[in-house]
Short mmCIF file of C-alpha atoms (C1' of nucleotides) in Angstrom, two decimals:
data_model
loop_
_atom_site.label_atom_id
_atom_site.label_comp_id
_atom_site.label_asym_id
_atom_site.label_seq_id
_atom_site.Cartn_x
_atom_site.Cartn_y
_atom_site.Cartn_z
CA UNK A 1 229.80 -65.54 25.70
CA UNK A 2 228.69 -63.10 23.59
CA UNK A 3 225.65 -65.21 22.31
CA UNK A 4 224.86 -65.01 25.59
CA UNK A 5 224.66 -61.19 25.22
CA UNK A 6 222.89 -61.84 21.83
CA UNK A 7 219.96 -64.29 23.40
CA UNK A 8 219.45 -61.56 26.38
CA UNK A 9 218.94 -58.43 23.84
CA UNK A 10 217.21 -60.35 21.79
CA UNK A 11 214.99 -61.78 23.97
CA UNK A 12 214.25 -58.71 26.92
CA UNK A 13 215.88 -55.96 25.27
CA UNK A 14 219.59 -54.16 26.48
CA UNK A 15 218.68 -53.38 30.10
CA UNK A 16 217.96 -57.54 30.34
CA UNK A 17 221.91 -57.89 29.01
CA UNK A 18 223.16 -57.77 33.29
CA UNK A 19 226.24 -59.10 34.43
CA UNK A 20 225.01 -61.76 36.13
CA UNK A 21 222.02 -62.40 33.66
CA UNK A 22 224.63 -62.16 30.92
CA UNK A 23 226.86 -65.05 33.25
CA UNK A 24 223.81 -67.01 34.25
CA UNK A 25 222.16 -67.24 30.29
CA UNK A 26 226.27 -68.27 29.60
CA UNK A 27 226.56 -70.62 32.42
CA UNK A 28 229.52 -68.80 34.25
CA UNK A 29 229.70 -67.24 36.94
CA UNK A 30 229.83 -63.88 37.31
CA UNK A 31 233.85 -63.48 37.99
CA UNK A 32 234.05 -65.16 35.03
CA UNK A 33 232.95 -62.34 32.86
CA UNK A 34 234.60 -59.97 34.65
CA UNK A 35 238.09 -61.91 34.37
CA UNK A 36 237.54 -61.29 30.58
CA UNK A 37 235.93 -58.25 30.15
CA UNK A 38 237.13 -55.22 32.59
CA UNK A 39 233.80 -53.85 32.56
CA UNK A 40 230.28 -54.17 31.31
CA UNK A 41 231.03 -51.53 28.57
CA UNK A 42 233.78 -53.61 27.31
CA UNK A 43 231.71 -57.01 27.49
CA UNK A 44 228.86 -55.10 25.15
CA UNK A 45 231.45 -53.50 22.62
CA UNK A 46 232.70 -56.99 22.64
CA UNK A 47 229.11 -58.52 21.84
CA UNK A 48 228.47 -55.54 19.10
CA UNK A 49 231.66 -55.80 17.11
CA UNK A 50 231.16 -59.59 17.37
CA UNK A 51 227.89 -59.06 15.62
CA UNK A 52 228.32 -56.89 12.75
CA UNK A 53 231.34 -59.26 11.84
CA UNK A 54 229.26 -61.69 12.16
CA UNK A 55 226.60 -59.98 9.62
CA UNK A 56 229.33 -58.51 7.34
CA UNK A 57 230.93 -62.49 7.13
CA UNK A 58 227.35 -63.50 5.82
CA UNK A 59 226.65 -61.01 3.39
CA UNK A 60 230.41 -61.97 2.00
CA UNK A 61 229.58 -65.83 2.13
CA UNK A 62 226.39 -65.20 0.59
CA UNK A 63 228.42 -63.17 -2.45
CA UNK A 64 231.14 -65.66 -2.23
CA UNK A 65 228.10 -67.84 -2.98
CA UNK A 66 226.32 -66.32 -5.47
CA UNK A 67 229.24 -65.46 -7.64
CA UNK A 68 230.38 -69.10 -7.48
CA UNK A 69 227.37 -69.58 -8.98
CA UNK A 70 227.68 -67.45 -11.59
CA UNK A 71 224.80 -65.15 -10.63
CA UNK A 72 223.93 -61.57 -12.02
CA UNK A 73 225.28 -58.72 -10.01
CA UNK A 74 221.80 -57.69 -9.05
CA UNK A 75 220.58 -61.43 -8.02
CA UNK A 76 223.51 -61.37 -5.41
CA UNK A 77 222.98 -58.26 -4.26
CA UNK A 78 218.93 -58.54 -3.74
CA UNK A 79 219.98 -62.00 -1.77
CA UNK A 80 222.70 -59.96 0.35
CA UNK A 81 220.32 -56.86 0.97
CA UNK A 82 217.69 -59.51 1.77
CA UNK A 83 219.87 -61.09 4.79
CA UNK A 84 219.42 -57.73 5.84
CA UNK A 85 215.70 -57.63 6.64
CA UNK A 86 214.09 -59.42 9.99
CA UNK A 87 211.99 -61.58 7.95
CA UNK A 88 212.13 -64.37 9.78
CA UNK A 89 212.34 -64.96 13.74
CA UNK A 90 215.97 -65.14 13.65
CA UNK A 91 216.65 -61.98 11.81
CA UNK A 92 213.71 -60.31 14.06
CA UNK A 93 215.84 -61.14 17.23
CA UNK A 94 219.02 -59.69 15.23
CA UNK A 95 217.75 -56.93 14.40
CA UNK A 96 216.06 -56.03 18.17
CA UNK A 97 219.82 -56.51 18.95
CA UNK A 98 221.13 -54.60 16.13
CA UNK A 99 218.36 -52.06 17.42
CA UNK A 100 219.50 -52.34 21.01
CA UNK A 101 223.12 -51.74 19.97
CA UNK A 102 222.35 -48.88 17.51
CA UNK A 103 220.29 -46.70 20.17
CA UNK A 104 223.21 -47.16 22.61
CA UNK A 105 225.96 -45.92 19.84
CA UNK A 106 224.23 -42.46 20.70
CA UNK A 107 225.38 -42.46 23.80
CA UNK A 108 228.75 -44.05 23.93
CA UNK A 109 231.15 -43.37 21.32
CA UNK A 110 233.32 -46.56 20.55
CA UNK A 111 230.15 -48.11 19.92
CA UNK A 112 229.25 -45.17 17.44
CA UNK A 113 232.53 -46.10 15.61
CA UNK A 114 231.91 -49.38 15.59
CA UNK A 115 228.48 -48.31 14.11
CA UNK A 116 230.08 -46.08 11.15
CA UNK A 117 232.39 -48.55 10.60
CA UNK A 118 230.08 -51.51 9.93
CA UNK A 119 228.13 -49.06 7.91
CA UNK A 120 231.15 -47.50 6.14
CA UNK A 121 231.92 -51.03 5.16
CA UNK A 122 228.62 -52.32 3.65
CA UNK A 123 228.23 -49.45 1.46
CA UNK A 124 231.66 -49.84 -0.08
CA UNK A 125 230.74 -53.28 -0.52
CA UNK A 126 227.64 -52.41 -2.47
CA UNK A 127 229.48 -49.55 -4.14
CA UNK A 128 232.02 -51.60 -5.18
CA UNK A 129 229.33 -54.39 -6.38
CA UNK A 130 227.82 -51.25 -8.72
CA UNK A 131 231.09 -50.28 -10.09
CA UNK A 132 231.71 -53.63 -11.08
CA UNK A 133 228.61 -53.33 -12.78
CA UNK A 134 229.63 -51.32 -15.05
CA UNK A 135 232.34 -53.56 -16.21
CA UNK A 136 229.79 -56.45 -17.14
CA UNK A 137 227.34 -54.48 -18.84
CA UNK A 138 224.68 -54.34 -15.72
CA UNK A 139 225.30 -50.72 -14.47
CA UNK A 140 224.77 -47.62 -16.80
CA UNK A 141 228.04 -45.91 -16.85
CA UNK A 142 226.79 -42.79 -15.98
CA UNK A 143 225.77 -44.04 -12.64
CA UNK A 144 227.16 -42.75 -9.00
CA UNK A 145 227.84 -45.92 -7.28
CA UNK A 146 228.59 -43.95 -4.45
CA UNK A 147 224.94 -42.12 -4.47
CA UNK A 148 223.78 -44.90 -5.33
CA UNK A 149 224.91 -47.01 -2.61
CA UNK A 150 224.14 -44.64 0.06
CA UNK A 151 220.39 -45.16 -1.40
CA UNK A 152 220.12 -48.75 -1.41
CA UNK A 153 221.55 -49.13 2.14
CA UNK A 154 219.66 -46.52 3.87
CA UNK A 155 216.50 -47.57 2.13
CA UNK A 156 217.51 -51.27 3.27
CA UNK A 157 217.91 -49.68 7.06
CA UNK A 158 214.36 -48.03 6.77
CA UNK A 159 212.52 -51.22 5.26
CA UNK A 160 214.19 -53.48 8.19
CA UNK A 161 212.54 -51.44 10.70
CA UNK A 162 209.28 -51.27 8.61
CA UNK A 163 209.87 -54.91 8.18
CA UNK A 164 210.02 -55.35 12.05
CA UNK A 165 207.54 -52.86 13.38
CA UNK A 166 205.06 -54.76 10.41
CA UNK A 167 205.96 -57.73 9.28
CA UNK A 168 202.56 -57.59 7.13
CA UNK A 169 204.06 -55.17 4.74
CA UNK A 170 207.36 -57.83 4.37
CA UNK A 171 206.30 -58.20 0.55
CA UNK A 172 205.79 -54.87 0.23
CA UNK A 173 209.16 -54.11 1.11
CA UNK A 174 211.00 -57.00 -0.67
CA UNK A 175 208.76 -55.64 -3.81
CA UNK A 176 210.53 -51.95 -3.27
CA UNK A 177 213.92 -53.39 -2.94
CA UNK A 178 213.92 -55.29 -6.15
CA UNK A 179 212.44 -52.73 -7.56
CA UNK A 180 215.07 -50.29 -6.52
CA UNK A 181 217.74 -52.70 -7.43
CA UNK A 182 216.34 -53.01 -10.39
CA UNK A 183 216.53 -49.49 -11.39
CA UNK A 184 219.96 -48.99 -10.63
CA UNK A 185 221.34 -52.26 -11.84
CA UNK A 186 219.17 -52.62 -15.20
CA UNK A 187 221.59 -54.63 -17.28
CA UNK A 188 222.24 -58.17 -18.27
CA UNK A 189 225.68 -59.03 -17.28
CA UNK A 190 227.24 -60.03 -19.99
CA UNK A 191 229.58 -62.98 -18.94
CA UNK A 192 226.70 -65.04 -17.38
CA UNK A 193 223.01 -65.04 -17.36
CA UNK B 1 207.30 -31.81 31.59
CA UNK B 2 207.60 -34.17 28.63
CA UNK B 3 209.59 -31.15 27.19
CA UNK B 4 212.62 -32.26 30.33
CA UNK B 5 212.15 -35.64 29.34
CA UNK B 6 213.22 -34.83 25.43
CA UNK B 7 216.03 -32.62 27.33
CA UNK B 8 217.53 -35.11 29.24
CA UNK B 9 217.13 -37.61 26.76
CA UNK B 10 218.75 -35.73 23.71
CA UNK B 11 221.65 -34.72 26.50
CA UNK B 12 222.47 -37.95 28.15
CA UNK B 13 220.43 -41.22 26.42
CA UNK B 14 217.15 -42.96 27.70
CA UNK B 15 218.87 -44.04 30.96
CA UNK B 16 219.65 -40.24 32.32
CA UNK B 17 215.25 -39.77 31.93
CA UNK B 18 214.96 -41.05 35.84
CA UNK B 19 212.42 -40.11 37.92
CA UNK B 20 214.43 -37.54 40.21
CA UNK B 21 216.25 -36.03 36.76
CA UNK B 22 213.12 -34.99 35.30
CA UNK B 23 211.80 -33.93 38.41
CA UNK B 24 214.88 -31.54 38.74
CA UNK B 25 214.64 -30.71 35.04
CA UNK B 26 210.88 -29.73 34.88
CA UNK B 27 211.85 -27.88 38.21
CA UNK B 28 209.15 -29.77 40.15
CA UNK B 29 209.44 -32.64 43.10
CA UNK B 30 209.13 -36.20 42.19
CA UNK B 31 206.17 -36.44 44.14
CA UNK B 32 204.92 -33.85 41.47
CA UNK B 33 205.27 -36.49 38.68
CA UNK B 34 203.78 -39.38 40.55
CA UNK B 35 200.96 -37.44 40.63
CA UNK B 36 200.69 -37.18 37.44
CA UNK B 37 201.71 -40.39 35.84
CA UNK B 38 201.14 -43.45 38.20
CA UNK B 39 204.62 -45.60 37.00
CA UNK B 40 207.38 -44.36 34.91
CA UNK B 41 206.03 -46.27 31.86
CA UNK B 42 203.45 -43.53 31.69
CA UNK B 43 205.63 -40.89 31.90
CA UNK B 44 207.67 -42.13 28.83
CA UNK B 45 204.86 -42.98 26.82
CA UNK B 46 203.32 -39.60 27.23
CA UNK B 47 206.61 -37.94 26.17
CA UNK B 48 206.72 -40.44 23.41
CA UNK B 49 203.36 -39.39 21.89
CA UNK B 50 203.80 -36.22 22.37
CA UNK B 51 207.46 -36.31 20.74
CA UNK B 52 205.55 -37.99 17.57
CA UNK B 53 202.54 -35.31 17.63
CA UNK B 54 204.78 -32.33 17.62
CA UNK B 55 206.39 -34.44 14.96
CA UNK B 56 203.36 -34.78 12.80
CA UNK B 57 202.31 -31.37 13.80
CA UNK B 58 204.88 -29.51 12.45
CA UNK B 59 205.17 -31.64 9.22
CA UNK B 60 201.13 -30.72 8.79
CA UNK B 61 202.51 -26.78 8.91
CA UNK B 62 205.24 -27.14 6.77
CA UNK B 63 202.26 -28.59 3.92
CA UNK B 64 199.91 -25.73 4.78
CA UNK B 65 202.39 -23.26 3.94
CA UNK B 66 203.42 -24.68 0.99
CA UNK B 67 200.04 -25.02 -0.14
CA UNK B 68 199.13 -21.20 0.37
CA UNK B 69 202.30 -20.68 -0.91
CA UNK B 70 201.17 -22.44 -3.80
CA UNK B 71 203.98 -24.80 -4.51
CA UNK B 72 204.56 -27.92 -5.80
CA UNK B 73 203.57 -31.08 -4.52
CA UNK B 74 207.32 -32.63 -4.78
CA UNK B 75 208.74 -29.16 -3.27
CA UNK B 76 206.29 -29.31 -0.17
CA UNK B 77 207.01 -32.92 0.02
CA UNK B 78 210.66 -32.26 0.00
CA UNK B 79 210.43 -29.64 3.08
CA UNK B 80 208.86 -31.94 4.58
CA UNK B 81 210.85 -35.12 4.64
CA UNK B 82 213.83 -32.92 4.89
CA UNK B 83 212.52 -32.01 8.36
CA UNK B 84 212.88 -35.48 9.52
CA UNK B 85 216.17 -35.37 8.74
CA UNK B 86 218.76 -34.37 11.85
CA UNK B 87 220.11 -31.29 9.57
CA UNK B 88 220.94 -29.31 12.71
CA UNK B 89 221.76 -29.63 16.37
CA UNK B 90 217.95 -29.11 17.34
CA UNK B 91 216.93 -31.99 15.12
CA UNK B 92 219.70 -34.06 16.02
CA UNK B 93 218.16 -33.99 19.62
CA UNK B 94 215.19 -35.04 18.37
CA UNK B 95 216.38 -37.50 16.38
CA UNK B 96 218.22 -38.72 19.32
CA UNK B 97 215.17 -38.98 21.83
CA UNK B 98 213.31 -40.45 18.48
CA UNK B 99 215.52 -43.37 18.12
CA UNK B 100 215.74 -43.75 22.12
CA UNK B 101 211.98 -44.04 22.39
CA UNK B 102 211.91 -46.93 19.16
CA UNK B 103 214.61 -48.75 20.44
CA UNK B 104 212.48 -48.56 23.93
CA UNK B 105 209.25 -49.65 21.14
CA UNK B 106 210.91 -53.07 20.81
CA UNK B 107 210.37 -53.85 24.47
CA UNK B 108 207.42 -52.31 25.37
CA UNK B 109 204.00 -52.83 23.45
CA UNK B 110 202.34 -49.70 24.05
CA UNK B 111 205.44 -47.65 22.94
CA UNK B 112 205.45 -50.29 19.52
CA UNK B 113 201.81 -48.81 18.85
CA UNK B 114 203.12 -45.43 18.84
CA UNK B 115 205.76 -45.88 16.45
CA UNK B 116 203.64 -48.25 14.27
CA UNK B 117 200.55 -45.51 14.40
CA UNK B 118 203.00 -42.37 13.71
CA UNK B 119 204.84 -43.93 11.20
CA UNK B 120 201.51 -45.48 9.50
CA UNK B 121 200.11 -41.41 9.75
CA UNK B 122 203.15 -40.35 7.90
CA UNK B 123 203.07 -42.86 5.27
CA UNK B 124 199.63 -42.09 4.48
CA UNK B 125 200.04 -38.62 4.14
CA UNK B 126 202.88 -39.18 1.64
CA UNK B 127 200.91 -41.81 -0.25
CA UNK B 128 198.38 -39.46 -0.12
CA UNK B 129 200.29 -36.50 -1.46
CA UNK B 130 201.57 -38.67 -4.50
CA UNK B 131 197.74 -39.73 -5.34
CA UNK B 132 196.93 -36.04 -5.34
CA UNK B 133 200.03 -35.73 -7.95
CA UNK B 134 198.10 -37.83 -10.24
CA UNK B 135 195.15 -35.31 -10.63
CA UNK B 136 197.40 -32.49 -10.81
CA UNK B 137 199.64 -34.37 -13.10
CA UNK B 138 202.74 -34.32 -11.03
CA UNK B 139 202.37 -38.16 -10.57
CA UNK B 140 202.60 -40.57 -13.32
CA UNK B 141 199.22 -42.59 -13.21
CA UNK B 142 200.57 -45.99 -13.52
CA UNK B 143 202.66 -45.30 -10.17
CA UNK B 144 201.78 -47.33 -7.22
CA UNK B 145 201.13 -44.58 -4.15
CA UNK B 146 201.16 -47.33 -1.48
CA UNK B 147 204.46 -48.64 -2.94
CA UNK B 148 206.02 -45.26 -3.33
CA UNK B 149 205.08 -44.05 0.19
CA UNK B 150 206.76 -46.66 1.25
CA UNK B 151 209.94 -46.44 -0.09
CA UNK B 152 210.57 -42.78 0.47
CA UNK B 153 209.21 -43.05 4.17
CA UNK B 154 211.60 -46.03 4.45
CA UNK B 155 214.42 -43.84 2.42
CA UNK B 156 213.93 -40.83 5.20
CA UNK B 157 214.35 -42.93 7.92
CA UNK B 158 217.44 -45.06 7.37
CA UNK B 159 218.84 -41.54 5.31
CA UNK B 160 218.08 -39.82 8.77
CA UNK B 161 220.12 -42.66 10.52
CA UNK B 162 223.10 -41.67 8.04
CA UNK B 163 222.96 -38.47 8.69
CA UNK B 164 223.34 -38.72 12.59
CA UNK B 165 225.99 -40.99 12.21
CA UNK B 166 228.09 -38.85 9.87
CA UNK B 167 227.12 -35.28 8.98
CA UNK B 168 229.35 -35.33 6.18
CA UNK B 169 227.23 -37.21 4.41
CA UNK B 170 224.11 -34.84 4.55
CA UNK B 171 224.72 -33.19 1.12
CA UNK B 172 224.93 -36.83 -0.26
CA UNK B 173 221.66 -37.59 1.62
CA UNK B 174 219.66 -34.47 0.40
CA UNK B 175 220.45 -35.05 -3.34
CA UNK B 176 219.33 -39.08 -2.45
CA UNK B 177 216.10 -37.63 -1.56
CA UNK B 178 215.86 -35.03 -3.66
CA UNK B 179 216.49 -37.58 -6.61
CA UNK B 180 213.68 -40.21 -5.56
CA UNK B 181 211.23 -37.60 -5.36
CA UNK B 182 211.75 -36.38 -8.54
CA UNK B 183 211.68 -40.03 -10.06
CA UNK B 184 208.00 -40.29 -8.47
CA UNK B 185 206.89 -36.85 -9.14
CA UNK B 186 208.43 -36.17 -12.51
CA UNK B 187 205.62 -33.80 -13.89
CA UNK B 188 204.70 -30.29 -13.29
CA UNK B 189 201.43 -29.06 -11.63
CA UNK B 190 199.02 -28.12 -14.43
CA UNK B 191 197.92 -25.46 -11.37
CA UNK B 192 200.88 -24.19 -9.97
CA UNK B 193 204.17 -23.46 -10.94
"C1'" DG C 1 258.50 -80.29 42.17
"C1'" DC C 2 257.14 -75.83 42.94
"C1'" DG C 3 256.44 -71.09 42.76
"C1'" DA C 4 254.00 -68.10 40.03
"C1'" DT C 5 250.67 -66.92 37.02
"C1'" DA C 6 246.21 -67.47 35.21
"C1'" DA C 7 241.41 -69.23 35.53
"C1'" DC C 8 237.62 -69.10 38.22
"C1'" DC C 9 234.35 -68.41 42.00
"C1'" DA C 10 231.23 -66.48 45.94
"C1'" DT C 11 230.21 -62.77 48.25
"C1'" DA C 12 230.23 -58.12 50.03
"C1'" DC C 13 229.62 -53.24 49.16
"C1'" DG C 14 228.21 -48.76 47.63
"C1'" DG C 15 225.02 -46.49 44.85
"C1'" DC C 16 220.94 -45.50 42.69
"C1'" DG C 17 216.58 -46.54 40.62
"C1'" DG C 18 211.34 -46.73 41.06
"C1'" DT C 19 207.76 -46.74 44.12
"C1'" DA C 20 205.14 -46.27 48.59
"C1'" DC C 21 203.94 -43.65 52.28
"C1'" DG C 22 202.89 -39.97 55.67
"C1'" DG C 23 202.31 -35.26 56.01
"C1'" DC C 24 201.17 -30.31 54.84
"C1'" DA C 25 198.67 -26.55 52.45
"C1'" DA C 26 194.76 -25.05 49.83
"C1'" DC C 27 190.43 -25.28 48.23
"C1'" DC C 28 185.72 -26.88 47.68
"C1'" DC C 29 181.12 -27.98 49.12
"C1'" DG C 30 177.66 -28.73 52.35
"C1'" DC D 1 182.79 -23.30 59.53
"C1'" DG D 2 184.96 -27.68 58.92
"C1'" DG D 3 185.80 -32.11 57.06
"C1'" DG D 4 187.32 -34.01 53.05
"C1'" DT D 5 189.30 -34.04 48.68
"C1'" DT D 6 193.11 -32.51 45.81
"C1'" DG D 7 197.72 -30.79 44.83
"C1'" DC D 8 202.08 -31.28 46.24
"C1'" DC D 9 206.24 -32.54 48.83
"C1'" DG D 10 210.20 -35.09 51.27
"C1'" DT D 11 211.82 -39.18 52.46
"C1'" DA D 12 212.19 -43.95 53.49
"C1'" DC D 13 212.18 -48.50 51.58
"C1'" DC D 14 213.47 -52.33 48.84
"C1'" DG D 15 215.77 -54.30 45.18
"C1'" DC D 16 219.10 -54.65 41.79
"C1'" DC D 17 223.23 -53.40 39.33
"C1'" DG D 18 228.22 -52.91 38.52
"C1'" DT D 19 232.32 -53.54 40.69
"C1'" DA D 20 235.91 -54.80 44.19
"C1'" DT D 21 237.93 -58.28 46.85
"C1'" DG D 22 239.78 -62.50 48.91
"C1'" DG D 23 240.28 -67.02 48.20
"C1'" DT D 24 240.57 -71.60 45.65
"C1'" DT D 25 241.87 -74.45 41.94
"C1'" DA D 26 244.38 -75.43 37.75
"C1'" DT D 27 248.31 -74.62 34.43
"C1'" DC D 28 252.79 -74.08 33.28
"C1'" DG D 29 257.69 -72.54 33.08
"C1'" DC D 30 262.02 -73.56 35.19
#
DNA sequence: GCGATAACCATACGGCGGTACGGCAACCCG
DNA sequence: CGGGTTGCCGTACCGCCGTATGGTTATCGC
């Protein structure tokens, strides 16, 4: 149901994300939706906190992942910031829905909250990932992980739409990224690698 | 007129910029702005450019004066990015109709140009700014300009995201900034200063 | 078994959006 | 002077959207 959502945004933007486009793309019919959802705002809360937890899920299973495999903090955390980025026509329509969803958090504010909170979340993640850092060697200790996480995930936000509005300059972007990355998690960890 | 399309925008989101609202906004008829612009596609995409070249404009006066004031490239630069940053109510309006109009970009080509040509402007200027560090010796020579222009327009704009979503956060943001534009201009002006 | 509750549907309704159209005043140019 | 172009207006039209409603089928407790 809320893929159904997902496939509208993504394919003819928010205003394309009707009740009975939303029903038809699903294959219901339109009392259907509204048996679930009391109204329209409801139905696209539903579809935006469906999709951040969706996103959050795969940044953890890619750091469940990468830590299974015994990969440097920085290696996970390039991969994770990665998923991030609409590099590839997937992640493009994401992202437009990501987009969609973002622009309408001005307006309406439980989707603002569930903006701040998917936000809130990711950054403690990567703060978390830089204070652990320091315990392996890879982070200076002098480091803010909470500066520092602030930078890597707004500069992640403004390469995804630099990413999207030109995809030309993906390598560009992936290039600043590791770069940054780099810079704040210099190290060799010094359990693996 | 584009000025009650930013108005109604800021106030109330892309969807209160109707026809008859702007009319009653700009105090004219809606016959009045058919006149003018054929479809409401025009109308946006007017406001749109116009949002982007006040935009520009007033980032283009913020360097002047800081060139006859005779400061340094990283302190002019700082104004400047700082003013793309929604610091205060007037800028969070603009920030707001800014965000409306890119989310609109994803959807509509002509819009997409806009916000692929303002941002490229912007960019350049920056990229530009750092080259001119390297005569002045404000700019390490090895650093890539491209590459850095990138990253700190890409830092502004997902930092300027932050800082709409939570204003607490602004100090944090400024020092972010503050901090990446010292790491690419770490020198002082052999001119100035 | 059977009433009630839930799942599900088709359709009707009120509202509003963008655009088209006909008309009125003013001004220009021959 | 006078017809036509331009600036400008009010309103009517058509379509679509979100929601309400009444009814039909299935599910399930007792």
């Amino acid at each position: 149901m809320a893929a159904a959502v997902h496939r509208l945004i993504a394919h003819d933007g928010l205003d394309a994300a009707t009740m009975s486009a939303v029903a038809r793309e699903a294959g219901f019919s339109v009392g259907l939706v509204q048996h679930y959802f009391a109204s329209k705002d409801e139905l696209l809360l539903f579809a935006y906190e469906r999709l951040t937890a969706d996103l959050l899920a795969r940044v953890a299973a890619r750091t469940a992942d990468g830590e299974a495999a015994g990969r440097s903090i920085r290696a996970i955390m390039l991969d994770c910031l990665c998923e991030l980025l609409p590099l590839d026509p997937a992640r493009r329509g994401e992202h437009r829905v990501s987009r969609a969803f973002q622009a309408r958090a001005m307006d309406v504010p439980t989707a603002a909250e569930v903006a701040v909170a998917t936000a809130g979340v990711l950054r403690g993640r990567v703060a978390q990932g830089i204070e652990n850092g320091k315990e392996c060697g890879e982070t200076e200790a002098a480091t803010d992980a909470e500066l520092a996480a602030v930078e890597l995930t707004a500069l992640v936000d403004g390469l995804a739409d630099l990413v999207y509005r030109e995809p030309a300059r993906a390598a560009a972007a992936g290039a600043v990224l590791a770069d940054r990355l780099a810079a704040v998690l210099p190290g060799r960890c010094r359990h693996y690698d």
